[in-house]
XYZ file of N, CA and C in Angstrom:
798
model
N 161.571 58.228 97.710
C 160.717 57.565 98.703
C 161.108 56.105 98.920
N 161.734 55.501 97.952
C 162.128 54.110 98.114
C 161.225 53.171 97.352
N 161.808 52.105 96.840
C 161.058 51.122 96.066
C 159.985 50.476 96.938
N 158.791 50.353 96.385
C 157.680 49.769 97.118
C 156.621 50.792 97.483
N 157.033 52.075 97.643
C 156.069 53.128 97.929
C 155.339 53.469 96.641
N 154.018 53.329 96.653
C 153.248 53.606 95.446
C 153.036 55.108 95.296
N 153.046 55.557 94.038
C 152.908 56.981 93.738
C 153.898 57.803 94.579
N 155.197 57.515 94.471
C 156.179 58.170 95.344
C 156.217 59.692 95.200
N 156.009 60.196 93.989
C 156.020 61.642 93.813
C 154.897 62.321 94.574
N 153.738 61.699 94.540
C 152.589 62.242 95.257
C 152.787 62.139 96.764
N 153.288 60.989 97.203
C 153.500 60.783 98.642
C 154.525 61.770 99.184
N 155.533 62.111 98.377
C 156.554 63.043 98.815
C 156.003 64.448 99.042
N 154.826 64.730 98.494
C 154.229 66.045 98.687
C 153.552 66.183 100.063
N 153.307 65.065 100.707
C 152.609 65.124 102.001
C 153.450 64.606 103.158
N 154.587 63.990 102.874
C 155.419 63.463 103.946
C 156.879 63.463 103.506
N 157.771 63.388 104.478
C 159.196 63.280 104.189
C 159.723 61.980 104.790
N 160.625 61.351 104.083
C 161.241 60.111 104.537
C 162.744 60.277 104.491
N 163.400 60.051 105.632
C 164.859 60.129 105.712
C 165.364 58.830 106.327
N 166.373 58.264 105.713
C 166.979 57.032 106.215
C 168.263 57.335 106.971
N 168.555 56.508 107.964
C 169.776 56.647 108.746
C 170.440 55.270 108.828
N 171.725 55.230 108.556
C 172.451 53.961 108.542
C 172.734 53.478 109.963
N 172.711 52.173 110.170
C 173.056 51.636 111.495
C 174.567 51.665 111.720
N 174.951 51.572 112.983
C 176.364 51.439 113.310
C 176.860 50.041 113.013
N 178.162 49.806 113.108
C 178.734 48.505 112.716
C 178.220 47.325 113.526
N 177.904 47.526 114.800
C 177.416 46.405 115.608
C 175.999 46.007 115.208
N 175.169 46.984 114.896
C 173.785 46.695 114.543
C 173.616 46.336 113.082
N 174.574 46.690 112.238
C 174.422 46.532 110.790
C 174.105 45.105 110.327
N 174.624 44.056 110.981
C 174.244 42.712 110.531
C 172.755 42.406 110.715
N 172.077 43.193 111.554
C 170.674 42.940 111.853
C 169.748 44.020 111.294
N 170.229 45.243 111.218
C 169.396 46.377 110.814
C 169.822 46.857 109.440
N 168.856 46.924 108.527
C 169.151 47.438 107.181
C 169.302 48.959 107.221
N 168.341 49.622 107.853
C 168.438 51.059 108.115
C 167.320 51.481 109.056
N 167.453 52.684 109.592
C 166.388 53.318 110.371
C 165.688 54.308 109.441
N 164.384 54.426 109.562
C 163.664 55.369 108.713
C 162.783 56.285 109.559
N 162.788 57.544 109.165
C 162.066 58.570 109.905
C 161.092 59.245 108.942
N 159.807 59.137 109.249
C 158.762 59.748 108.410
C 158.073 60.840 109.212
N 157.927 62.016 108.585
C 157.202 63.136 109.184
C 156.134 63.619 108.221
N 155.041 64.108 108.755
C 153.994 64.684 107.921
C 153.294 65.821 108.683
N 152.776 66.752 107.909
C 152.010 67.865 108.468
C 150.863 68.165 107.509
N 149.694 67.645 107.846
C 148.502 67.810 107.001
C 147.467 68.690 107.681
N 147.912 69.539 108.593
C 146.972 70.455 109.229
C 146.340 71.365 108.184
N 145.007 71.399 108.189
C 144.288 72.180 107.209
C 144.136 71.506 105.861
N 144.559 70.258 105.790
C 144.473 69.493 104.538
C 143.781 68.164 104.829
N 143.196 67.540 103.811
C 142.508 66.270 104.052
C 143.495 65.152 104.376
N 143.049 64.107 105.050
C 143.922 62.950 105.303
C 144.397 62.340 103.989
N 145.497 61.614 104.088
C 146.077 60.984 102.913
C 146.429 59.537 103.234
N 146.136 58.649 102.323
C 146.489 57.240 102.505
C 147.747 56.926 101.709
N 148.816 56.626 102.432
C 150.033 56.186 101.760
C 149.987 54.663 101.621
N 150.410 54.168 100.456
C 150.307 52.739 100.151
C 151.675 52.198 99.776
N 151.963 51.015 100.296
C 153.285 50.429 100.112
C 153.163 48.940 99.789
N 153.891 48.524 98.773
C 154.087 47.094 98.524
C 155.286 46.688 99.379
N 155.002 46.083 100.514
C 156.040 45.828 101.513
C 157.095 44.864 101.001
N 158.258 44.961 101.608
C 159.383 44.067 101.339
C 159.357 42.914 102.354
N 160.179 41.902 102.150
C 160.211 40.773 103.103
C 161.029 41.110 104.353
N 160.615 42.175 105.026
C 161.320 42.642 106.222
C 160.337 42.841 107.375
N 160.836 42.649 108.573
C 160.092 42.991 109.786
C 160.556 44.377 110.242
N 159.627 45.168 110.780
C 159.949 46.512 111.241
C 159.558 46.670 112.713
N 160.376 47.370 113.455
C 160.028 47.858 114.785
C 159.759 49.340 114.618
N 158.543 49.779 114.943
C 158.144 51.155 114.682
C 157.797 51.850 115.988
N 158.516 52.927 116.278
C 158.230 53.758 117.435
C 157.200 54.798 117.011
N 155.987 54.665 117.521
C 154.867 55.518 117.123
C 153.910 55.629 118.293
N 152.917 56.508 118.128
C 151.873 56.657 119.143
C 150.750 55.666 118.863
N 150.095 55.070 119.885
C 150.367 55.304 121.312
C 151.473 54.418 121.870
N 151.774 53.285 121.184
C 152.836 52.397 121.662
C 153.634 51.906 120.463
N 154.902 51.559 120.654
C 155.680 50.989 119.554
C 155.152 49.608 119.179
N 155.249 49.312 117.890
C 154.719 48.054 117.354
C 155.767 47.341 116.529
N 155.665 46.022 116.490
C 156.423 45.200 115.551
C 155.494 44.874 114.392
N 155.925 45.218 113.201
C 155.157 44.939 111.994
C 155.768 43.738 111.291
N 154.999 42.644 111.214
C 155.461 41.511 110.436
C 155.382 41.805 108.952
N 155.879 40.894 108.150
C 155.806 41.077 106.700
C 154.345 41.194 106.284
N 154.020 42.282 105.602
C 152.652 42.498 105.120
C 152.557 41.947 103.714
N 151.875 40.830 103.577
C 151.827 40.161 102.271
C 150.784 40.745 101.338
N 149.966 41.681 101.845
C 149.023 42.385 100.992
C 149.547 43.760 100.664
N 148.647 44.719 100.564
C 149.010 46.110 100.324
C 148.964 46.847 101.661
N 150.095 47.385 102.087
C 150.133 48.122 103.342
C 149.581 49.526 103.106
N 148.606 49.907 103.927
C 147.979 51.231 103.794
C 148.047 51.923 105.150
N 148.526 53.151 105.137
C 148.552 53.938 106.384
C 147.908 55.282 106.120
N 146.987 55.643 106.975
C 146.270 56.915 106.867
C 147.032 57.986 107.645
N 147.434 59.030 106.957
C 148.131 60.146 107.570
C 147.154 61.303 107.734
N 147.132 61.883 108.918
C 146.290 63.041 109.153
C 146.908 63.889 110.251
N 146.552 65.160 110.257
C 147.113 66.063 111.252
C 148.615 66.192 111.082
N 149.323 66.199 112.196
C 150.776 66.292 112.183
C 151.338 65.124 112.989
N 152.424 64.544 112.534
C 152.970 63.412 113.263
C 154.292 62.938 112.688
N 154.853 61.941 113.340
C 156.107 61.337 112.896
C 156.219 59.943 113.485
N 157.000 59.114 112.833
C 157.320 57.779 113.338
C 158.788 57.498 113.023
N 159.380 56.655 113.832
C 160.759 56.208 113.614
C 160.730 54.691 113.527
N 161.219 54.154 112.411
C 161.171 52.719 112.205
C 162.549 52.082 112.123
N 162.612 50.832 112.528
C 163.812 50.018 112.403
C 163.485 48.929 111.388
N 164.169 48.936 110.269
C 163.952 47.908 109.251
C 165.000 46.821 109.424
N 164.564 45.658 109.915
C 165.480 44.538 110.095
C 165.786 43.881 108.753
N 166.978 43.391 108.620
C 167.334 42.668 107.397
C 166.501 41.387 107.303
N 166.208 40.930 106.088
C 165.455 39.679 105.957
C 166.144 38.550 106.731
N 165.383 37.868 107.551
C 165.920 36.780 108.350
C 166.499 37.196 109.683
N 166.858 38.484 109.833
C 167.601 38.921 111.014
C 166.723 39.157 112.236
N 165.408 39.164 112.066
C 164.540 39.368 113.230
C 164.328 38.071 114.006
N 164.611 36.939 113.396
C 164.358 35.643 114.039
C 165.026 35.514 115.407
N 166.280 35.921 115.595
C 166.884 35.797 116.928
C 166.182 36.643 117.986
N 165.579 37.762 117.602
C 164.846 38.589 118.563
C 163.472 37.998 118.865
N 162.875 37.387 117.840
C 161.496 36.907 117.959
C 161.376 35.716 118.901
N 162.347 34.815 118.847
C 162.277 33.617 119.671
C 161.273 32.607 119.176
N 160.723 32.834 118.012
C 159.778 31.907 117.400
C 159.739 32.178 115.901
N 159.079 31.313 115.111
C 159.056 31.536 113.659
C 158.534 32.916 113.291
N 159.200 33.564 112.352
C 158.808 34.905 111.930
C 157.466 34.864 111.208
N 157.082 33.698 110.686
C 155.766 33.565 110.056
C 154.637 33.873 111.033
N 154.901 33.738 112.334
C 153.877 34.057 113.341
C 153.498 35.531 113.325
N 154.372 36.375 112.772
C 154.119 37.814 112.751
C 153.540 38.282 111.412
N 153.449 37.406 110.438
C 153.006 37.817 109.102
C 151.638 38.470 109.142
N 151.520 39.619 108.472
C 150.262 40.371 108.358
C 149.733 40.816 109.719
N 150.609 40.960 110.706
C 150.193 41.345 112.048
C 151.001 42.544 112.539
N 150.405 43.282 113.471
C 151.092 44.335 114.193
C 151.012 43.970 115.668
N 152.154 43.746 116.252
C 152.246 43.232 117.630
C 152.896 44.293 118.511
N 152.350 44.564 119.702
C 153.018 45.494 120.601
C 154.477 45.087 120.804
N 155.368 46.036 120.670
C 156.798 45.732 120.784
C 157.145 45.170 122.153
N 156.363 45.519 123.159
C 156.635 45.016 124.506
C 156.523 43.499 124.585
N 155.738 42.894 123.681
C 155.613 41.438 123.686
C 156.892 40.749 123.233
N 157.713 41.467 122.484
C 158.967 40.901 121.987
C 160.163 41.412 122.785
N 160.168 42.714 123.067
C 161.337 43.351 123.678
C 161.147 43.704 125.145
N 159.960 43.437 125.704
C 159.724 43.771 127.096
C 159.195 45.194 127.272
N 158.813 45.539 128.506
C 158.196 46.848 128.763
C 159.120 48.026 128.470
N 160.439 47.782 128.401
C 161.358 48.881 128.111
C 161.113 49.460 126.724
N 160.481 48.694 125.854
C 160.202 49.192 124.503
C 159.304 50.412 124.557
N 158.310 50.406 125.446
C 157.399 51.538 125.515
C 158.081 52.756 126.129
N 158.944 52.537 127.086
C 159.696 53.639 127.676
C 160.596 54.269 126.608
N 161.263 53.421 125.848
C 162.130 53.910 124.771
C 161.320 54.640 123.719
N 160.132 54.127 123.427
C 159.280 54.777 122.437
C 158.951 56.204 122.820
N 158.623 56.415 124.089
C 158.309 57.771 124.543
C 159.541 58.674 124.446
N 160.711 58.111 124.756
C 161.937 58.897 124.676
C 162.263 59.261 123.226
N 162.138 58.279 122.341
C 162.422 58.505 120.918
C 161.522 59.598 120.356
N 160.229 59.478 120.589
C 159.289 60.448 120.026
C 159.348 61.795 120.728
N 159.907 61.821 121.937
C 160.034 63.080 122.652
C 161.292 63.848 122.302
N 162.075 63.314 121.375
C 163.333 63.936 120.996
C 163.139 65.155 120.094
N 161.938 65.318 119.575
C 161.693 66.372 118.604
C 161.659 65.779 117.221
N 162.252 66.475 116.255
C 162.229 65.995 114.881
C 163.636 65.701 114.369
N 164.558 65.449 115.284
C 165.925 65.111 114.901
C 165.994 63.614 114.632
N 165.857 63.245 113.360
C 165.812 61.836 112.993
C 167.069 61.083 113.356
N 168.240 61.727 113.207
C 169.496 61.056 113.546
C 169.554 60.734 115.041
N 169.097 61.678 115.858
C 169.091 61.435 117.304
C 168.103 60.330 117.651
N 166.950 60.321 116.996
C 165.957 59.277 117.245
C 166.514 57.911 116.864
N 167.189 57.848 115.723
C 167.784 56.586 115.291
C 168.857 56.131 116.275
N 169.616 57.082 116.811
C 170.638 56.739 117.796
C 170.044 56.142 119.056
N 168.909 56.691 119.500
C 168.234 56.145 120.679
C 167.701 54.741 120.403
N 167.148 54.540 119.201
C 166.644 53.206 118.843
C 167.779 52.201 118.826
N 168.929 52.608 118.296
C 170.062 51.691 118.244
C 170.588 51.391 119.647
N 170.611 52.409 120.512
C 171.042 52.174 121.892
C 170.132 51.181 122.602
N 168.867 51.189 122.226
C 167.915 50.231 122.784
C 168.212 48.817 122.281
N 168.585 48.703 120.999
C 168.793 47.386 120.405
C 170.122 46.744 120.786
N 171.163 47.542 120.916
C 172.508 46.980 121.091
C 172.614 45.978 122.233
N 172.117 46.265 123.431
C 172.235 45.253 124.502
C 171.341 44.040 124.281
N 170.479 44.105 123.285
C 169.567 42.996 123.010
C 170.009 42.180 121.799
N 171.147 42.524 121.221
C 171.652 41.745 120.094
C 172.004 40.337 120.556
N 171.824 39.351 119.709
C 172.171 37.975 120.087
C 173.635 37.857 120.502
N 173.888 37.020 121.474
C 175.264 36.815 121.932
C 176.117 36.214 120.829
N 175.490 35.380 120.000
C 176.202 34.765 118.890
C 175.378 34.957 117.615
N 176.013 35.314 116.513
C 175.286 35.446 115.248
C 174.661 34.112 114.849
N 173.491 34.185 114.267
C 172.806 33.001 113.758
C 173.227 32.812 112.306
N 174.020 31.789 112.001
C 174.503 31.634 110.626
C 173.384 31.420 109.617
N 172.272 30.819 110.055
C 171.153 30.615 109.135
C 170.511 31.943 108.772
N 170.408 32.836 109.756
C 169.825 34.148 109.477
C 170.630 34.885 108.434
N 171.946 34.838 108.538
C 172.803 35.481 107.549
C 172.614 34.846 106.180
N 172.550 33.528 106.155
C 172.373 32.814 104.894
C 171.036 33.166 104.248
N 169.989 33.252 105.072
C 168.670 33.589 104.553
C 168.670 35.003 103.959
N 169.343 35.927 104.632
C 169.427 37.274 104.105
C 170.061 37.308 102.729
N 171.093 36.515 102.545
C 171.748 36.445 101.244
C 170.831 35.806 100.206
N 170.025 34.829 100.635
C 169.061 34.209 99.717
C 168.060 35.247 99.204
N 167.498 36.012 100.136
C 166.503 37.013 99.754
C 167.135 38.072 98.868
N 168.347 38.485 99.210
C 169.049 39.481 98.397
C 169.247 38.970 96.973
N 169.577 37.710 96.859
C 169.783 37.122 95.532
C 168.488 37.088 94.736
N 167.400 36.737 95.392
C 166.110 36.662 94.710
C 165.659 38.049 94.244
N 165.743 39.023 95.155
C 165.225 40.350 94.829
C 166.111 41.087 93.827
N 167.356 40.686 93.717
C 168.254 41.317 92.742
C 167.971 40.836 91.327
N 167.260 39.728 91.204
C 166.954 39.149 89.889
C 165.448 38.960 89.754
N 164.684 40.043 89.531
C 163.220 39.900 89.456
C 162.742 39.043 88.299
N 163.635 38.707 87.356
C 163.220 37.833 86.256
C 163.188 36.371 86.690
N 163.756 36.056 87.872
C 163.651 34.704 88.414
C 162.240 34.529 88.964
N 161.529 33.500 88.526
C 160.119 33.422 88.896
C 159.668 32.053 89.347
N 160.549 31.057 89.426
C 160.135 29.723 89.846
C 160.862 29.323 91.112
N 160.104 28.851 92.096
C 160.686 28.459 93.373
C 161.646 27.285 93.189
N 161.284 26.337 92.340
C 162.184 25.188 92.147
C 163.504 25.617 91.511
N 163.469 26.664 90.692
C 164.693 27.197 90.106
C 165.576 27.807 91.188
N 164.972 28.563 92.102
C 165.720 29.167 93.201
C 166.299 28.077 94.102
N 165.479 27.098 94.448
C 165.945 26.017 95.327
C 167.124 25.274 94.707
N 167.028 24.991 93.414
C 168.121 24.293 92.729
C 169.388 25.135 92.731
N 169.237 26.435 92.491
C 170.406 27.324 92.482
C 171.082 27.364 93.848
N 170.279 27.224 94.910
C 170.811 27.287 96.271
C 171.218 25.921 96.809
N 170.955 24.878 96.039
C 171.296 23.532 96.475
C 170.390 23.004 97.566
N 169.113 23.433 97.560
C 168.142 23.010 98.560
C 166.944 22.373 97.889
N 166.214 21.569 98.656
C 164.930 21.095 98.159
C 163.912 22.215 98.310
N 162.855 22.159 97.530
C 161.805 23.179 97.627
C 161.210 23.186 99.028
N 160.982 22.018 99.575
C 160.384 21.923 100.911
C 161.291 22.550 101.969
N 162.584 22.297 101.868
C 163.537 22.866 102.825
C 163.548 24.392 102.704
N 163.543 24.896 101.483
C 163.541 26.343 101.259
C 162.282 26.970 101.855
N 161.155 26.313 101.680
C 159.902 26.842 102.226
C 159.926 26.878 103.745
N 160.477 25.849 104.368
C 160.554 25.807 105.838
C 161.463 26.909 106.364
N 162.595 27.117 105.703
C 163.534 28.153 106.143
C 162.880 29.529 106.054
N 162.157 29.781 104.969
C 161.534 31.088 104.791
C 160.425 31.314 105.814
N 159.663 30.271 106.133
C 158.633 30.421 107.157
C 159.255 30.735 108.508
N 160.368 30.099 108.803
C 161.029 30.274 110.101
C 161.722 31.628 110.222
N 162.345 32.090 109.131
C 163.210 33.262 109.222
C 162.690 34.500 108.507
N 161.910 34.345 107.461
C 161.475 35.506 106.671
C 160.066 35.930 107.029
N 159.173 34.957 107.180
C 157.784 35.290 107.466
C 156.929 35.350 106.229
N 157.477 34.947 105.103
C 156.737 34.864 103.835
C 157.362 33.752 103.016
N 156.589 33.197 102.105
C 157.071 32.072 101.316
C 158.032 32.541 100.225
N 158.885 31.618 99.738
C 159.761 31.990 98.614
C 158.958 32.468 97.391
N 157.802 31.861 97.156
C 156.971 32.286 96.032
C 156.531 33.726 96.188
N 156.132 34.101 97.421
C 155.717 35.486 97.664
C 156.880 36.438 97.424
N 158.070 36.093 97.917
C 159.231 36.967 97.744
C 159.551 37.140 96.265
N 159.484 36.061 95.512
C 159.713 36.147 94.071
C 158.693 37.065 93.403
N 157.431 36.862 93.721
C 156.373 37.667 93.112
C 156.485 39.127 93.509
N 156.790 39.369 94.781
C 156.877 40.755 95.235
C 158.041 41.485 94.555
N 159.162 40.791 94.332
C 160.294 41.409 93.633
C 159.890 41.838 92.228
N 159.108 41.015 91.559
C 158.648 41.370 90.214
C 157.691 42.554 90.256
N 156.820 42.580 91.246
C 155.868 43.688 91.352
C 156.568 44.994 91.714
N 157.610 44.930 92.526
C 158.385 46.126 92.817
C 158.984 46.694 91.533
N 159.514 45.825 90.698
C 160.087 46.278 89.441
C 159.034 46.847 88.525
N 157.891 46.196 88.456
C 156.806 46.686 87.600
C 156.315 48.050 88.066
N 156.157 48.221 89.393
C 155.691 49.503 89.922
C 156.728 50.591 89.692
N 157.996 50.258 89.833
C 159.055 51.238 89.598
C 159.036 51.704 88.143
N 158.829 50.777 87.231
C 158.737 51.158 85.810
C 157.496 52.011 85.582
N 156.385 51.615 86.194
C 155.136 52.359 86.010
C 155.270 53.780 86.525
N 156.011 53.965 87.606
C 156.184 55.297 88.170
C 156.983 56.219 87.258
N 157.613 55.649 86.239
C 158.332 56.473 85.270
C 157.378 57.182 84.309
N 156.118 56.729 84.293
C 155.124 57.387 83.452
C 154.669 56.528 82.293
N 153.990 57.151 81.349
C 153.414 56.443 80.210
C 154.493 56.094 79.194
N 154.090 55.378 78.165
C 155.027 55.003 77.115
C 155.794 53.743 77.411
N 155.300 52.930 78.327
C 155.982 51.687 78.701
C 155.459 50.547 77.837
N 156.349 49.724 77.378
C 155.982 48.531 76.611
C 155.680 47.428 77.623
N 154.414 47.286 77.973
C 154.034 46.356 79.030
C 154.262 44.906 78.628
N 154.078 44.607 77.359
C 154.309 43.235 76.900
C 155.787 42.871 77.063
N 156.667 43.807 76.714
C 158.102 43.546 76.847
C 158.486 43.433 78.322
N 157.897 44.293 79.160
C 158.184 44.229 80.588
C 157.727 42.898 81.173
N 156.536 42.448 80.750
C 156.036 41.158 81.224
C 157.016 40.039 80.882
N 157.541 40.081 79.667
C 158.509 39.067 79.250
C 159.797 39.168 80.064
N 160.262 40.406 80.305
C 161.481 40.603 81.084
C 161.344 40.044 82.499
N 160.133 40.131 83.057
C 159.909 39.697 84.431
C 159.470 38.244 84.537
N 159.472 37.539 83.419
C 159.178 36.117 83.458
C 157.716 35.749 83.434
N 156.836 36.715 83.145
C 155.411 36.407 83.042
C 155.121 35.720 81.718
N 154.093 34.874 81.716
C 153.728 34.171 80.494
C 153.296 35.138 79.405
N 152.611 36.207 79.812
C 152.167 37.215 78.846
C 151.779 38.488 79.602
N 151.395 39.510 78.857
C 151.035 40.787 79.466
C 149.806 40.660 80.360
N 148.871 39.802 79.966
C 147.649 39.634 80.756
C 147.972 39.093 82.149
N 148.964 38.202 82.231
C 149.364 37.642 83.526
C 149.942 38.743 84.416
N 150.803 39.601 83.846
C 151.344 40.717 84.601
C 150.230 41.641 85.070
N 149.285 41.925 84.192
C 148.186 42.829 84.536
C 147.364 42.275 85.686
N 147.061 40.985 85.648
C 146.282 40.376 86.732
C 147.033 40.439 88.043
N 148.317 40.103 88.012
C 149.127 40.093 89.232
C 149.242 41.503 89.813
N 149.526 42.472 88.965
C 149.687 43.858 89.407
C 148.384 44.410 89.961
N 147.284 44.151 89.265
C 145.986 44.660 89.696
C 145.577 44.070 91.038
N 145.828 42.782 91.222
C 145.466 42.128 92.473
C 146.240 42.727 93.645
N 147.487 43.113 93.419
C 148.311 43.637 94.506
C 148.104 45.127 94.742
N 147.962 45.889 93.673
C 147.947 47.341 93.771
C 146.533 47.921 93.784
N 145.617 47.244 93.089
C 144.251 47.749 93.011
C 143.923 48.414 91.695
N 144.940 48.686 90.891
C 144.760 49.262 89.558
C 145.619 48.480 88.577
N 145.180 48.344 87.321
C 146.057 47.746 86.313
C 147.244 48.673 86.062
N 148.363 48.129 85.595
C 149.581 48.937 85.483
C 149.426 50.164 84.583
N 148.703 50.063 83.474
C 148.560 51.212 82.574
C 147.794 52.338 83.252
N 146.777 52.004 84.045
C 146.025 53.035 84.759
C 146.869 53.629 85.885
N 147.597 52.762 86.591
C 148.464 53.247 87.665
C 149.481 54.248 87.113
N 150.006 53.975 85.929
C 151.028 54.827 85.333
C 150.470 56.082 84.696
N 149.148 56.175 84.592
C 148.524 57.320 83.919
C 148.666 58.607 84.703
N 148.218 59.712 84.113
C 148.407 61.033 84.713
C 147.373 61.404 85.749
N 146.408 60.533 86.027
C 145.269 60.922 86.849
C 145.604 61.328 88.265
N 146.714 60.794 88.862
C 147.028 61.078 90.262
C 148.227 61.996 90.408
N 148.678 62.582 89.313
C 149.864 63.407 89.405
C 149.545 64.729 90.082
N 150.137 64.969 91.227
C 149.961 66.242 91.920
C 148.799 66.234 92.880
N 148.885 67.064 93.903
C 147.828 67.219 94.901
C 147.425 68.686 94.943
N 146.131 68.899 95.156
C 145.691 70.273 95.253
C 145.920 70.790 96.673
């Protein structure tokens, strides 16, 4: 299901997720296309929950396509009946040239795609969703929509920001913004301004979210986890600090989240 999806085994029982790689022209801007399908006819609705990444998404869905800014809380989507969506996951920082304004303006918001890409976004959305369930074909249509809208010139700051985020998320044990800024040769204030402009979330949030992704991934492995050792590995002062952070983001303490209570669906 991918890192960030909570209870991935359970979620996989009610929906399918397939990723499609972008072509070479779109690759500097698009991390991947994702296609989610579900069929809950005759079954109760299901809430899928995700600890979002520092990425903006363009999602072709009913009734209109939407741009999803970075969700700094817990993303929850209610699945019911039968349906599908096709999403474009932009690389961190890479949505800024399309947005025409600071990406922080989109944080925790869902904006009609037509406000960013024009009315053609809705026409494309109907075409994408009318393709059937061929995710590769849907991704191809989404890419055909994006290609003529790619910036005429690459934004070197956007590329640099993407590398910054990649570096942070690859090292979840890094936990201080001043440490990151020093490693990058920037002041803390400059780093914060760049992230507001290009990422849509603060460096502190990105650092914390990377640690929570790692904690959730470990928790999904099941019981028998040494939480105190994990807290130390992730740079927390102690296990209690990890527990507070995890509970605030996920809604359950890590030991309860990792327990057997939610394994399987009837």
